[in-house]
Coordinates of C-alpha atoms in Angstrom, one line a residue:
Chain A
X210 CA 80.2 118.5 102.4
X211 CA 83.3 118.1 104.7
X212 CA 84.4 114.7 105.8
X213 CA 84.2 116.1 109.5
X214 CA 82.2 119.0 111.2
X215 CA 84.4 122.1 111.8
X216 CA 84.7 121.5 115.5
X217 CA 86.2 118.5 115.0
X218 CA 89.1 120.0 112.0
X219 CA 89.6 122.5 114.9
X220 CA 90.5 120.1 118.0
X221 CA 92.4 118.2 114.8
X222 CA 94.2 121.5 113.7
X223 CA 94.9 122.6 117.1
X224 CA 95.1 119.6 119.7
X225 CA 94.8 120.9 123.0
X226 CA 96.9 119.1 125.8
X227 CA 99.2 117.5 123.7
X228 CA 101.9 115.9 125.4
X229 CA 102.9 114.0 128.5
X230 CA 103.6 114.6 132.5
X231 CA 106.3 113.4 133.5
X232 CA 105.3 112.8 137.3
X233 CA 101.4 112.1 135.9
X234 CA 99.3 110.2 138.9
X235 CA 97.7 108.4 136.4
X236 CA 98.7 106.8 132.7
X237 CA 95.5 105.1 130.4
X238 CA 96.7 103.8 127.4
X239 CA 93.8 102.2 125.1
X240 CA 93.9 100.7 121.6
X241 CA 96.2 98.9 118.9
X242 CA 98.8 99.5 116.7
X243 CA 97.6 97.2 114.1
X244 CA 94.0 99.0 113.7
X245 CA 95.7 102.3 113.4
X246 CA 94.8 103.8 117.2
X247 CA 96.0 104.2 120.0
X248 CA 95.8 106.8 122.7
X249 CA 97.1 107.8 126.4
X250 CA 96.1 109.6 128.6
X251 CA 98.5 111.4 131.2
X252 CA 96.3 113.0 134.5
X253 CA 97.8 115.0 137.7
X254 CA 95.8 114.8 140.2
X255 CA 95.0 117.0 143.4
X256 CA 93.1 117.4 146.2
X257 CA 92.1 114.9 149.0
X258 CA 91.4 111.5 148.8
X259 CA 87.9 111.2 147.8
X260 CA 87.6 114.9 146.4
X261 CA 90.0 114.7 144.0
X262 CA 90.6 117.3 140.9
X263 CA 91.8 117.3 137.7
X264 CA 94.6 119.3 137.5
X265 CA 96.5 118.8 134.9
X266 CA 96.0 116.4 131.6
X267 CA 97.9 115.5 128.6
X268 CA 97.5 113.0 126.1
X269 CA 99.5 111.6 123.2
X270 CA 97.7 109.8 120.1
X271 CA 98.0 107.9 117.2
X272 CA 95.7 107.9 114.8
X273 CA 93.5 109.9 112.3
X274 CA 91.9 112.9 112.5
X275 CA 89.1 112.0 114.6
X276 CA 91.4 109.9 116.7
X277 CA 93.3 113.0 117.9
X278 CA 89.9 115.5 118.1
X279 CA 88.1 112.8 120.1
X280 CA 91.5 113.2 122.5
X281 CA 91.9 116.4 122.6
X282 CA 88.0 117.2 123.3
X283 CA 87.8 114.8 125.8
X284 CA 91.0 116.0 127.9
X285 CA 89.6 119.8 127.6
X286 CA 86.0 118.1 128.9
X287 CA 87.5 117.1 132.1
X288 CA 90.3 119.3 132.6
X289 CA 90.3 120.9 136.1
X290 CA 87.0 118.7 137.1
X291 CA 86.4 117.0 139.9
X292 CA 87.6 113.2 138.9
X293 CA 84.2 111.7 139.9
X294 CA 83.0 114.0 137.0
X295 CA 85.7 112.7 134.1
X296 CA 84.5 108.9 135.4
X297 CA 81.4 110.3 134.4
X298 CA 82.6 111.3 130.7
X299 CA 80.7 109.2 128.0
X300 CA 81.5 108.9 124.5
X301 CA 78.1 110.2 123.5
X302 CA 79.4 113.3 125.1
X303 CA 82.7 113.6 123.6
X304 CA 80.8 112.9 119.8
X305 CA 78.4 115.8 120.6
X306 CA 81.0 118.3 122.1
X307 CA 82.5 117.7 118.4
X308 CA 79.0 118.5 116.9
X309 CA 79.3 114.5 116.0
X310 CA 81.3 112.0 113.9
X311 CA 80.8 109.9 111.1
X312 CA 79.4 106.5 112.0
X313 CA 82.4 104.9 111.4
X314 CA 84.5 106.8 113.4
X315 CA 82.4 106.7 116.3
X316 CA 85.0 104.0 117.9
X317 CA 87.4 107.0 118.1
X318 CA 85.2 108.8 120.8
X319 CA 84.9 106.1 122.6
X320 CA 88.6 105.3 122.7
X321 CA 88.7 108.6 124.1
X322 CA 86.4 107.3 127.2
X323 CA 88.0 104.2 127.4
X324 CA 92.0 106.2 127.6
X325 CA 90.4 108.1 130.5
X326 CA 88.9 105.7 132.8
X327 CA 92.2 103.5 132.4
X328 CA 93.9 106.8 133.5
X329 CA 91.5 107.1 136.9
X330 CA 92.0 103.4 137.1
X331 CA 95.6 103.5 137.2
X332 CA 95.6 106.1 139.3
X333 CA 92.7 104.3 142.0
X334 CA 95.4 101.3 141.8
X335 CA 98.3 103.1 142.4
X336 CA 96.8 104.6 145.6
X337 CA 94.5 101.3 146.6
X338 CA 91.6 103.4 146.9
X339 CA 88.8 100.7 146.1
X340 CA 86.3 101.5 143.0
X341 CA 83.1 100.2 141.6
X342 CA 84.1 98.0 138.5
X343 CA 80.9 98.8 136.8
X344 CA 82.2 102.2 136.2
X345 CA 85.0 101.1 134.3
X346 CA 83.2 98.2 131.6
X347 CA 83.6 98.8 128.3
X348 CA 82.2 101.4 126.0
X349 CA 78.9 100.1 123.5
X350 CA 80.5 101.3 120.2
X351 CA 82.5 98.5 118.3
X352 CA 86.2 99.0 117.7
X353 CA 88.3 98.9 114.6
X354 CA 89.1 95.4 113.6
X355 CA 86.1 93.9 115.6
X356 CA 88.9 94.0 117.7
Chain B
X280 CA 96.4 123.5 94.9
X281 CA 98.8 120.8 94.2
X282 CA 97.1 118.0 92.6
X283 CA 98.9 114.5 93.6
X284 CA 96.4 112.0 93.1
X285 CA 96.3 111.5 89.5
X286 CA 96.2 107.8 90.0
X287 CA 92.8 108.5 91.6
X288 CA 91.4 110.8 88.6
X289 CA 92.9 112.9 86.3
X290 CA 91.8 116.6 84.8
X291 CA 90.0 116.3 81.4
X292 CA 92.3 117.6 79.0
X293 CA 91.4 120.6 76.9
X294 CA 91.9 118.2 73.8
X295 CA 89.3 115.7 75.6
X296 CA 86.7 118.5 76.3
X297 CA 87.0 120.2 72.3
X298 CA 86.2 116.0 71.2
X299 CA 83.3 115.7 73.4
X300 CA 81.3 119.0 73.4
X301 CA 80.1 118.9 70.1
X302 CA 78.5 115.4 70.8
X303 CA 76.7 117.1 73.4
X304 CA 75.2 120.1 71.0
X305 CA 75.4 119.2 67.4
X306 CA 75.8 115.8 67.0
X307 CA 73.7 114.7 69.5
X308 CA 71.9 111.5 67.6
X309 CA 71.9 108.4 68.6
X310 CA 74.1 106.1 66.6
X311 CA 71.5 103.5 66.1
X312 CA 69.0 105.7 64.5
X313 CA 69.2 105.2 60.5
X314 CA 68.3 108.9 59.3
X315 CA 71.9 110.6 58.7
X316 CA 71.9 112.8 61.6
X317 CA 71.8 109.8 63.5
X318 CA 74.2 108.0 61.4
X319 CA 76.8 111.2 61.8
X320 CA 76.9 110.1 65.2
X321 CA 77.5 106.4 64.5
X322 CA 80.6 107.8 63.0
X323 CA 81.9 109.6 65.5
X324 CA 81.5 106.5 67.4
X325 CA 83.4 104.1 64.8
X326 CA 86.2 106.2 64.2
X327 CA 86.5 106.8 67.8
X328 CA 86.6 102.9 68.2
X329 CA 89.3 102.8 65.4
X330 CA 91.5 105.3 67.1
X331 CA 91.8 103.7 70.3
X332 CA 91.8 100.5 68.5
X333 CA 95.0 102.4 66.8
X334 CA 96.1 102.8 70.5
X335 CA 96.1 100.0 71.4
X336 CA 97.7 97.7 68.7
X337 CA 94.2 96.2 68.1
X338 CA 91.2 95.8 65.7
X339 CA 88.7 97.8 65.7
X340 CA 86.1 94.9 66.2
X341 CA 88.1 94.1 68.8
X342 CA 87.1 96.8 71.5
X343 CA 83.6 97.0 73.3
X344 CA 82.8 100.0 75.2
X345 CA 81.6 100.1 78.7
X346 CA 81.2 102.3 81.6
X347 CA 84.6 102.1 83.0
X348 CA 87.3 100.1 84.0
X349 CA 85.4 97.9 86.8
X350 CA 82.8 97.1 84.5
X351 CA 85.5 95.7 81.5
X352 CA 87.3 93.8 84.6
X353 CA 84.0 92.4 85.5
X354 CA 83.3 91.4 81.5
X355 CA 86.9 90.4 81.2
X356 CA 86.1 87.8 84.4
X357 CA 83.0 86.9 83.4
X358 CA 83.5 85.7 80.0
X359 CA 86.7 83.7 80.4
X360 CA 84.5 82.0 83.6
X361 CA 81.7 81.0 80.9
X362 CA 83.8 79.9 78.6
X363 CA 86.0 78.2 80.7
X364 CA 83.0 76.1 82.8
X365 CA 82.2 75.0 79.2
X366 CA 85.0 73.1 78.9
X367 CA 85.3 71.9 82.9
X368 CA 87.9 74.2 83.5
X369 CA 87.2 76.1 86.5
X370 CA 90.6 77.4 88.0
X371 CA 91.6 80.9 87.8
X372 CA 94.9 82.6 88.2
X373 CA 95.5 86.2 89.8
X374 CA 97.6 88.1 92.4
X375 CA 97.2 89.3 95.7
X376 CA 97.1 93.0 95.0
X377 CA 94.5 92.8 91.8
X378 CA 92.0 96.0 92.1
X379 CA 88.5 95.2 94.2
X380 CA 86.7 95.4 90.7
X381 CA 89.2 92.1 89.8
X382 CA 89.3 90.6 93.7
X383 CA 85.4 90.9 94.5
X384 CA 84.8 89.5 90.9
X385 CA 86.8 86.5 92.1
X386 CA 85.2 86.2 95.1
X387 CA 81.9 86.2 93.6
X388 CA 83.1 83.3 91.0
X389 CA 84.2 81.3 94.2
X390 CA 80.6 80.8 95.2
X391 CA 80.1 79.6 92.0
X392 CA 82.3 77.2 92.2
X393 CA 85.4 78.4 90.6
X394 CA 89.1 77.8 92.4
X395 CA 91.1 81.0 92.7
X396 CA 94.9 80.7 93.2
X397 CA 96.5 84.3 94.3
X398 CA 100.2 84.6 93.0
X399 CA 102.4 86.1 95.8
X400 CA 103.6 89.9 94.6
X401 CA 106.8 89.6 96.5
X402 CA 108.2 92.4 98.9
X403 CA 108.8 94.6 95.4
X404 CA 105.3 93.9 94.1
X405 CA 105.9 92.1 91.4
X406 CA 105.0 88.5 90.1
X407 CA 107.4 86.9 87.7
X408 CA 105.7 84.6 84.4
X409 CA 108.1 81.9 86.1
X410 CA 105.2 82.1 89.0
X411 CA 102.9 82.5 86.2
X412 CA 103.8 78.9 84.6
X413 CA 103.8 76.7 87.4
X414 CA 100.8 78.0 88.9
X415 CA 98.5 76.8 85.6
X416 CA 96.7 73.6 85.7
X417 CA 95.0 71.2 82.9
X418 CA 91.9 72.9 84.1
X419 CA 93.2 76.6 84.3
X420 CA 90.4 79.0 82.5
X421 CA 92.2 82.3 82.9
X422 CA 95.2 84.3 84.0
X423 CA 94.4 88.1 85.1
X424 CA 97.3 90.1 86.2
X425 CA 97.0 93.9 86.5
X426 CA 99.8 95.7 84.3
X427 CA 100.4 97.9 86.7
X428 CA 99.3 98.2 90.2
X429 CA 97.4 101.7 91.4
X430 CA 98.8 101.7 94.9
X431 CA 102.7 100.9 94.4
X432 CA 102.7 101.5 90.8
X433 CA 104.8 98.2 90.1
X434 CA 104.7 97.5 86.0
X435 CA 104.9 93.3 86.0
X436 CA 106.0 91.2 83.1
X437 CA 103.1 91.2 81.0
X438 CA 104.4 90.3 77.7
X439 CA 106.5 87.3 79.5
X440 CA 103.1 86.5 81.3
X441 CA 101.2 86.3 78.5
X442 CA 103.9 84.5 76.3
X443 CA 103.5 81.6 79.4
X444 CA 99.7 82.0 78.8
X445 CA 100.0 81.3 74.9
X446 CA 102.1 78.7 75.6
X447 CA 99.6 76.7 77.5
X448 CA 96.5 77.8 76.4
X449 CA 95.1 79.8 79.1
X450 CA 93.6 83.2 78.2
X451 CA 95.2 86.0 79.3
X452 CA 93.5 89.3 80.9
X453 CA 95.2 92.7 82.4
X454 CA 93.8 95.2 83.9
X455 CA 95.6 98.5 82.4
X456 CA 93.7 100.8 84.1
X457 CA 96.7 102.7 85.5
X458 CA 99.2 102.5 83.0
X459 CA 96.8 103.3 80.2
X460 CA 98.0 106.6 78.4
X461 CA 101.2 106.1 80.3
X462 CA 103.0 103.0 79.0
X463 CA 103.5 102.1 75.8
X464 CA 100.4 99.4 75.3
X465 CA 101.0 96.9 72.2
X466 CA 98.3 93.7 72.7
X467 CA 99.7 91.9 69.9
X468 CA 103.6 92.3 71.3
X469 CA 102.4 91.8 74.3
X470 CA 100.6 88.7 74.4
X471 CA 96.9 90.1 76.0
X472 CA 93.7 88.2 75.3
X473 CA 91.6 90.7 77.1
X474 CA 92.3 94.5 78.6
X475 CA 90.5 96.7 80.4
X476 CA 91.0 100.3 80.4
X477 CA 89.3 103.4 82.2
X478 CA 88.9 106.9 80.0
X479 CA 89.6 109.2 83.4
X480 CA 92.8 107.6 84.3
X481 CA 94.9 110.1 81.3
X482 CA 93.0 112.8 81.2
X483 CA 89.7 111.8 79.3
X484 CA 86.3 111.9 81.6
X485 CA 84.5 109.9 83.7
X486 CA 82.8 107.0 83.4
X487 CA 83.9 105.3 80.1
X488 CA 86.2 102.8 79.5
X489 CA 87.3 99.8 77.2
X490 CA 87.5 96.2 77.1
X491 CA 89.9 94.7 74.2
X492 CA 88.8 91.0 74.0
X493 CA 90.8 89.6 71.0
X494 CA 89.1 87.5 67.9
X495 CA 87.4 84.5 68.5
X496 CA 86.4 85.5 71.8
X497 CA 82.6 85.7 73.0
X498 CA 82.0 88.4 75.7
X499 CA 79.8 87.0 78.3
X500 CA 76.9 90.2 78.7
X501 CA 76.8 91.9 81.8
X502 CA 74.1 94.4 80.6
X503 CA 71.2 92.8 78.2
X504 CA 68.9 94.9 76.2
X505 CA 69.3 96.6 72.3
X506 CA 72.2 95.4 70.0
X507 CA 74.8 97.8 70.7
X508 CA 78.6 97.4 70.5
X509 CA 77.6 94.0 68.8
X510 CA 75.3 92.8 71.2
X511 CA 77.5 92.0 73.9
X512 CA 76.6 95.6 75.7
X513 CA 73.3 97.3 76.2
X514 CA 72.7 100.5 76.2
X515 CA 72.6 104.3 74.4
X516 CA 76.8 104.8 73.4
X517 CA 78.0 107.2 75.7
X518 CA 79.4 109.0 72.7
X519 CA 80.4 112.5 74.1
X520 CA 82.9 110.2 77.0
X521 CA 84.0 108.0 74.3
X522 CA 85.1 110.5 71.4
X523 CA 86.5 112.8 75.2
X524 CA 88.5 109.4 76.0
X525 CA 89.8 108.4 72.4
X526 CA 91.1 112.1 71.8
X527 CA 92.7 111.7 75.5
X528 CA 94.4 108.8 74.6
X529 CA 95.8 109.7 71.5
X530 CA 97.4 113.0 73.2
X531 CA 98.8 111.4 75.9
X532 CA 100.7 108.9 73.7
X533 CA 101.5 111.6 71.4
X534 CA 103.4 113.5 74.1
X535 CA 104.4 109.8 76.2
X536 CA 108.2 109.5 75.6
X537 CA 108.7 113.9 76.9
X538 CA 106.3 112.8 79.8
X539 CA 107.3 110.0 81.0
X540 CA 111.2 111.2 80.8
X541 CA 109.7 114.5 83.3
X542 CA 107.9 112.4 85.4
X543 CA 110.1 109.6 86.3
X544 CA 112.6 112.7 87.5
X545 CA 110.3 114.5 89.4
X546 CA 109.0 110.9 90.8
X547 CA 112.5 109.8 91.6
X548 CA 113.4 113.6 93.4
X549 CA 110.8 113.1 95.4
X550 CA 111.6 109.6 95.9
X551 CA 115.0 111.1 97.1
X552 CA 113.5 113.5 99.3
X553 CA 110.9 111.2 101.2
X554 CA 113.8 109.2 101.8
X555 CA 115.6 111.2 104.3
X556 CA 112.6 110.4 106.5
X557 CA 114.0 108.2 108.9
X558 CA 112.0 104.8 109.4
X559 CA 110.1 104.9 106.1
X560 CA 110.1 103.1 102.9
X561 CA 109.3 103.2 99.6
X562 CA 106.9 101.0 98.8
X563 CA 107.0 98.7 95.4
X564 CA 110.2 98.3 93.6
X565 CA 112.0 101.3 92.5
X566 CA 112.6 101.0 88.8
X567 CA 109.6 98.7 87.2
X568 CA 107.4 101.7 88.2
X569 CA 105.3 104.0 87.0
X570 CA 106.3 107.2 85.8
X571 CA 103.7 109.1 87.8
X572 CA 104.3 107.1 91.1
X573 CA 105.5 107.4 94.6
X574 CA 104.6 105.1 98.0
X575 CA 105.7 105.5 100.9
X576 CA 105.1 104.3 104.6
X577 CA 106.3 106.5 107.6
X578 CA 106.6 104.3 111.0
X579 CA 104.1 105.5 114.1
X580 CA 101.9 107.8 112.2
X581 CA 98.4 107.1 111.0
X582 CA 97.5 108.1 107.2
X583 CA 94.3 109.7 107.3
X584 CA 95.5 112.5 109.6
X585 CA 98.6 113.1 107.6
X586 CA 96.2 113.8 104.5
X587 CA 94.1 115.9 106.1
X588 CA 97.2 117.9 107.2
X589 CA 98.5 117.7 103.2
X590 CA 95.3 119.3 102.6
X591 CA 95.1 121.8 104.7
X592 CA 98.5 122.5 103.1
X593 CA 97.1 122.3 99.6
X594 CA 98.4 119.4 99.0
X595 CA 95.6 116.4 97.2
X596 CA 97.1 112.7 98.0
X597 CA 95.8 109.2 99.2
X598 CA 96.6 106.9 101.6
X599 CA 96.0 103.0 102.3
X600 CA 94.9 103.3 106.0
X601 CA 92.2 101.7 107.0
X602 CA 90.9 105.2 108.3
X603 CA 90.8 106.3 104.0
X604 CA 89.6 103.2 102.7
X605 CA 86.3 102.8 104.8
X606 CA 87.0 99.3 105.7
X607 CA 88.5 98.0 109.2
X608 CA 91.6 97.0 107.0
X609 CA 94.5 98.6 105.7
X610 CA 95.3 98.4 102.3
X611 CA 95.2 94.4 100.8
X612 CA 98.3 96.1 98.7
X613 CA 100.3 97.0 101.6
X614 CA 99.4 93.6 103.1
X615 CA 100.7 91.4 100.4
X616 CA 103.6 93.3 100.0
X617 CA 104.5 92.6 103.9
X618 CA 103.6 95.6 105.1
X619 CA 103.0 94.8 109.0
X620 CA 99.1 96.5 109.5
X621 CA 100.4 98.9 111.6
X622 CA 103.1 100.1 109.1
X623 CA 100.7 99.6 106.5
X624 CA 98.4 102.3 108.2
X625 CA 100.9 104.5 107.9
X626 CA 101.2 105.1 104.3
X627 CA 101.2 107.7 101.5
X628 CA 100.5 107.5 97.4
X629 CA 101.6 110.3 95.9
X630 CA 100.8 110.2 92.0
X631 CA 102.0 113.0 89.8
X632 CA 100.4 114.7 86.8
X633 CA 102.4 116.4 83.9
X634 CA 101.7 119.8 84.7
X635 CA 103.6 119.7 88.1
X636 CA 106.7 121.7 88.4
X637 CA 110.0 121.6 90.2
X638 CA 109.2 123.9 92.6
X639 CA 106.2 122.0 93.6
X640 CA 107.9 118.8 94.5
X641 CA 110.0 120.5 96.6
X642 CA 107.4 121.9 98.4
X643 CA 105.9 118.6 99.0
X644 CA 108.8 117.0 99.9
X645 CA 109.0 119.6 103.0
X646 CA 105.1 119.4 103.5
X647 CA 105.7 115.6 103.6
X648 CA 108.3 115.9 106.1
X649 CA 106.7 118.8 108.4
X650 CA 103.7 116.7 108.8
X651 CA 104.8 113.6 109.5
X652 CA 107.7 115.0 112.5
X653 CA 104.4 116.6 113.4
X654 CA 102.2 113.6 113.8
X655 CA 105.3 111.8 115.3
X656 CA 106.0 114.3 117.8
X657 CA 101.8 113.3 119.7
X658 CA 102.5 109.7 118.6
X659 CA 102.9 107.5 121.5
X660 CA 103.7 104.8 119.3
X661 CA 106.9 107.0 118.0
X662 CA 107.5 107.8 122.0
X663 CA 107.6 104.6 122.9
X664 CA 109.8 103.1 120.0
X665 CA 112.0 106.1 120.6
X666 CA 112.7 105.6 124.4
X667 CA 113.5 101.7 123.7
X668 CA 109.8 100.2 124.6
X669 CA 109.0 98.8 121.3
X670 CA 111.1 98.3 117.9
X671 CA 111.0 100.0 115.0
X672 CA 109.7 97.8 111.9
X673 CA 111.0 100.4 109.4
X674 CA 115.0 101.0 109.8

């Protein structure tokens, strides 16, 4: 049996939205060097204040395999949604789009949440619109190095 | 396929496979049965014994079978602890990169109320018998220091080391599970009390391996039951892996001088070509190494998605990221060489077979290198030591 499920070698094989924007709205960038992960999340944003779109989103990641699937299924997961909907996005979601990880690398997905909702979150700072903290705690899954 | 993990396993030779089949078929007896059939097997057994005994430099009543490397290292451990706490002496002696099947041993002795003292393996990964000689005490029970480590592949001093051991009067173990069938092994010469070997490491199978304890000393059982290999380990001989592993062993030191002299070109081309990354380095030092070896790390990538990107280019290596080893660490090698853990998770063991040609190399050393600029190119770690934000641990 395959260490990973074929959608998963697939998003590793062919990342979709690698890369940065330049003049992103919003920048998350979640994790550590020293347990071998980290990723960031670039978002352009449209639309009016409080009915805002995804328009564009790139990310950049370090890490293994599932790292950089968990990235690249979560930016296609929210990609040209509204960004009330990629606040929405869990890591239980980004694990099943993927047809699921192995325990251990279940951390990776929920990076993946994390490097989003620091994106929004920049991007709610930036423009001082206020948002519910609660929306933005962290993930249930443990990190590498207990970290 | 291009098979680069030889330090992981190794193909059973052709030679091995002829040695052990007709154990399965026709000489299938067990060796403690009297009636000649049985006996026939016993044989096969004892001259098997004898020529790895040959090997080694050794006597024949000097080696003790068991089911691998881990389990001799275990029985190497465990017996020089017993005999040690006999006399009050309860201080052992090892370094920082030791294999798990030496390291957890340790730990387990620590809760029995042994000291450990880890020798430092430098930024080269070696230990020197100078380290050796001032780290033994009056109570002292046993030096282990691998002959060669699996990661880096750094050869230490071993006959210095155990020269320091006679010296003093402190057994002397090494684990030559890697360089076993690949450097010339001498006990005698060499000074070794004990030595523990594994049958699938040069080309004999799985699960078999060796523990030379010299005369005079009593192996501490692991495994109790009948009286086999003198008592001092249970169980039916596993006579088809041990007559595969002693006619593995034989052939590879028959051919070891034309091998090694191959490999340690091919090792140092691609040495040569890995090189030209920019912000890697070789790790371990570059000529106490084994023939068969290459380590490198590569700055800002991660090593688990660079081997799955070898693979997918047909290439079979390892890595010491945490993401390979299953643990939240990266490699304890890595580590006590320096290795920062985010360098560390970075890394990649190539280990090279005799079979490999020219040709492959070089196709390595350009798989090596697509992959990584690949992996660099989405790393924002390589982004941002590249636009100033960070600095580069490698140069």
């Amino acid at each position: 049996m395959a260490l990973y499920s074929e959608k998963v070698m697939d998003h590793f094989r062919n990342p979709r939205n690698v890369g940065i924007i330049e003049d992103a709205d919003g920048v998350g960038e979640v994790g550590n060097a020293k347990c071998g992960d980290i990723m960031k999340i670039y978002l352009k944003i449209a639309g009016e204040k409080g009915s805002e779109v995804i328009e564009d989103v790139k990310f950049e990641t370090f890490g293994c395999g599932s790292a950089i699937a968990s990235s690249s299924m979560a930016t296609e997961l929210i990609a040209g949604k509204p960004l009330s909907e990629a606040l929405e996005l869990t890591n239980k979601a980004v694990t099943e789009a993927l047809d699921g990880l192995p325990a251990h690398k279940l951390h990776c997905s929920v990076l993946a949440e994390e490097a989003i909702k620091a994106a929004v979150k920049d991007y709610y700072d930036k423009n001082g619109i206020a948002y519910d903290p609660e929306k933005f705690r962290e993930g249930d899954e443990p990190h590498c190095c207990g970290t | 396929m291009i098979y680069a993990d030889n330090a992981a396993t190794t193909k059973v030779s052709k030679t091995a496979l002829a040695a052990m089949l007709p154990c399965f078929e026709q000489v299938y007896g067990n060796p403690s049965s009297l009636y000649a059939f049985g006996q026939e097997a016993k044989e096969l057994l004892e001259d098997a014994r004898a020529r790895i005994a040959r090997c080694l430099n050794a006597d024949p009543k000097e080696i003790t079978f068991t089911s691998g490397g881990s389990e001799a290292d275990n029985q190497a451990l465990r017996t020089a602890a017993a005999l040690g706490a006999k006399k009050g002496k309860k201080h052992i002696i090892s370094t920082a990169f030791e294999h798990h099947a030496i390291l957890h041993t340790l730990d387990a002795l620590k809760k029995e109320g042994f000291e450990v003292t880890l020798l430092d393996v430098h930024e080269n990964g070696l230990v020197t018998a100078q380290q050796v000689a001032e780290a033994i005490r009056e109570d002292t029970a046993l030096v282990t220091v691998m002959f060669a480590n699996n990661e880096i592949g750094t050869i230490q001093p071993i006959a210095e080391i155990g020269a320091v051991c006679r010296e003093k009067g402190v057994l002397f173990h090494t684990d030559a599970v890697q360089p076993a069938g690949h450097l010339p092994i001498d006990v005698r010469a060499q000074n070794i009390d004990m030595l523990s070997i594994s049958g699938h490491k040069f080309h004999g199978p799985k699960g078999i391996g060796v523990l030379y304890a010299k005369k005079g000393i009593r192996l501490e059982n692991l495994i109790y039951g009948g009286a086999q290999e003198r008592n001092k380990r249970a169980g039916t001989e596993n006579l088809p892996a041990i007559a595969g592993m002693a006619a593995a062993l034989e052939e590879s030191l028959a051919h070891l001088d034309e091998t090694t002299a191959k490999l340690i070109r091919q090792r140092d081309m691609l040495i040569k070509g890995l090189s030209e990354i920019s912000h890697s380095v070789l790790n371990g030092d570059a000529e106490h190494r084994l023939p068969s070896n290459v380590n490198f790390c590569f700055e800002a990538i991660e090593g688990e998605s660079l081997l799955l990107l070898l693979d997918d280019k047909g290439i079979c290596a390892s890595s010491g990221s945490a993401c390979t080893s299953g643990s939240l660490d990266p490699s304890h090698v890595l580590l006590a060489i320096g290795r920062p853990h985010e360098v560390a998770h970075g890394s990649l063991r190539l280990s090279l077979g005799e079979d490999i040609t020219d040709d492959e190399v070089r196709y390595i050393i350009d798989a090596v290198k697509e992959v990584v600029d690949y992996l660099r190119n989405m790393s924002p770690v390589w982004r941002s030591l590249n636009e100033g934000r960070q600095q580069f641990v490698l140069p």
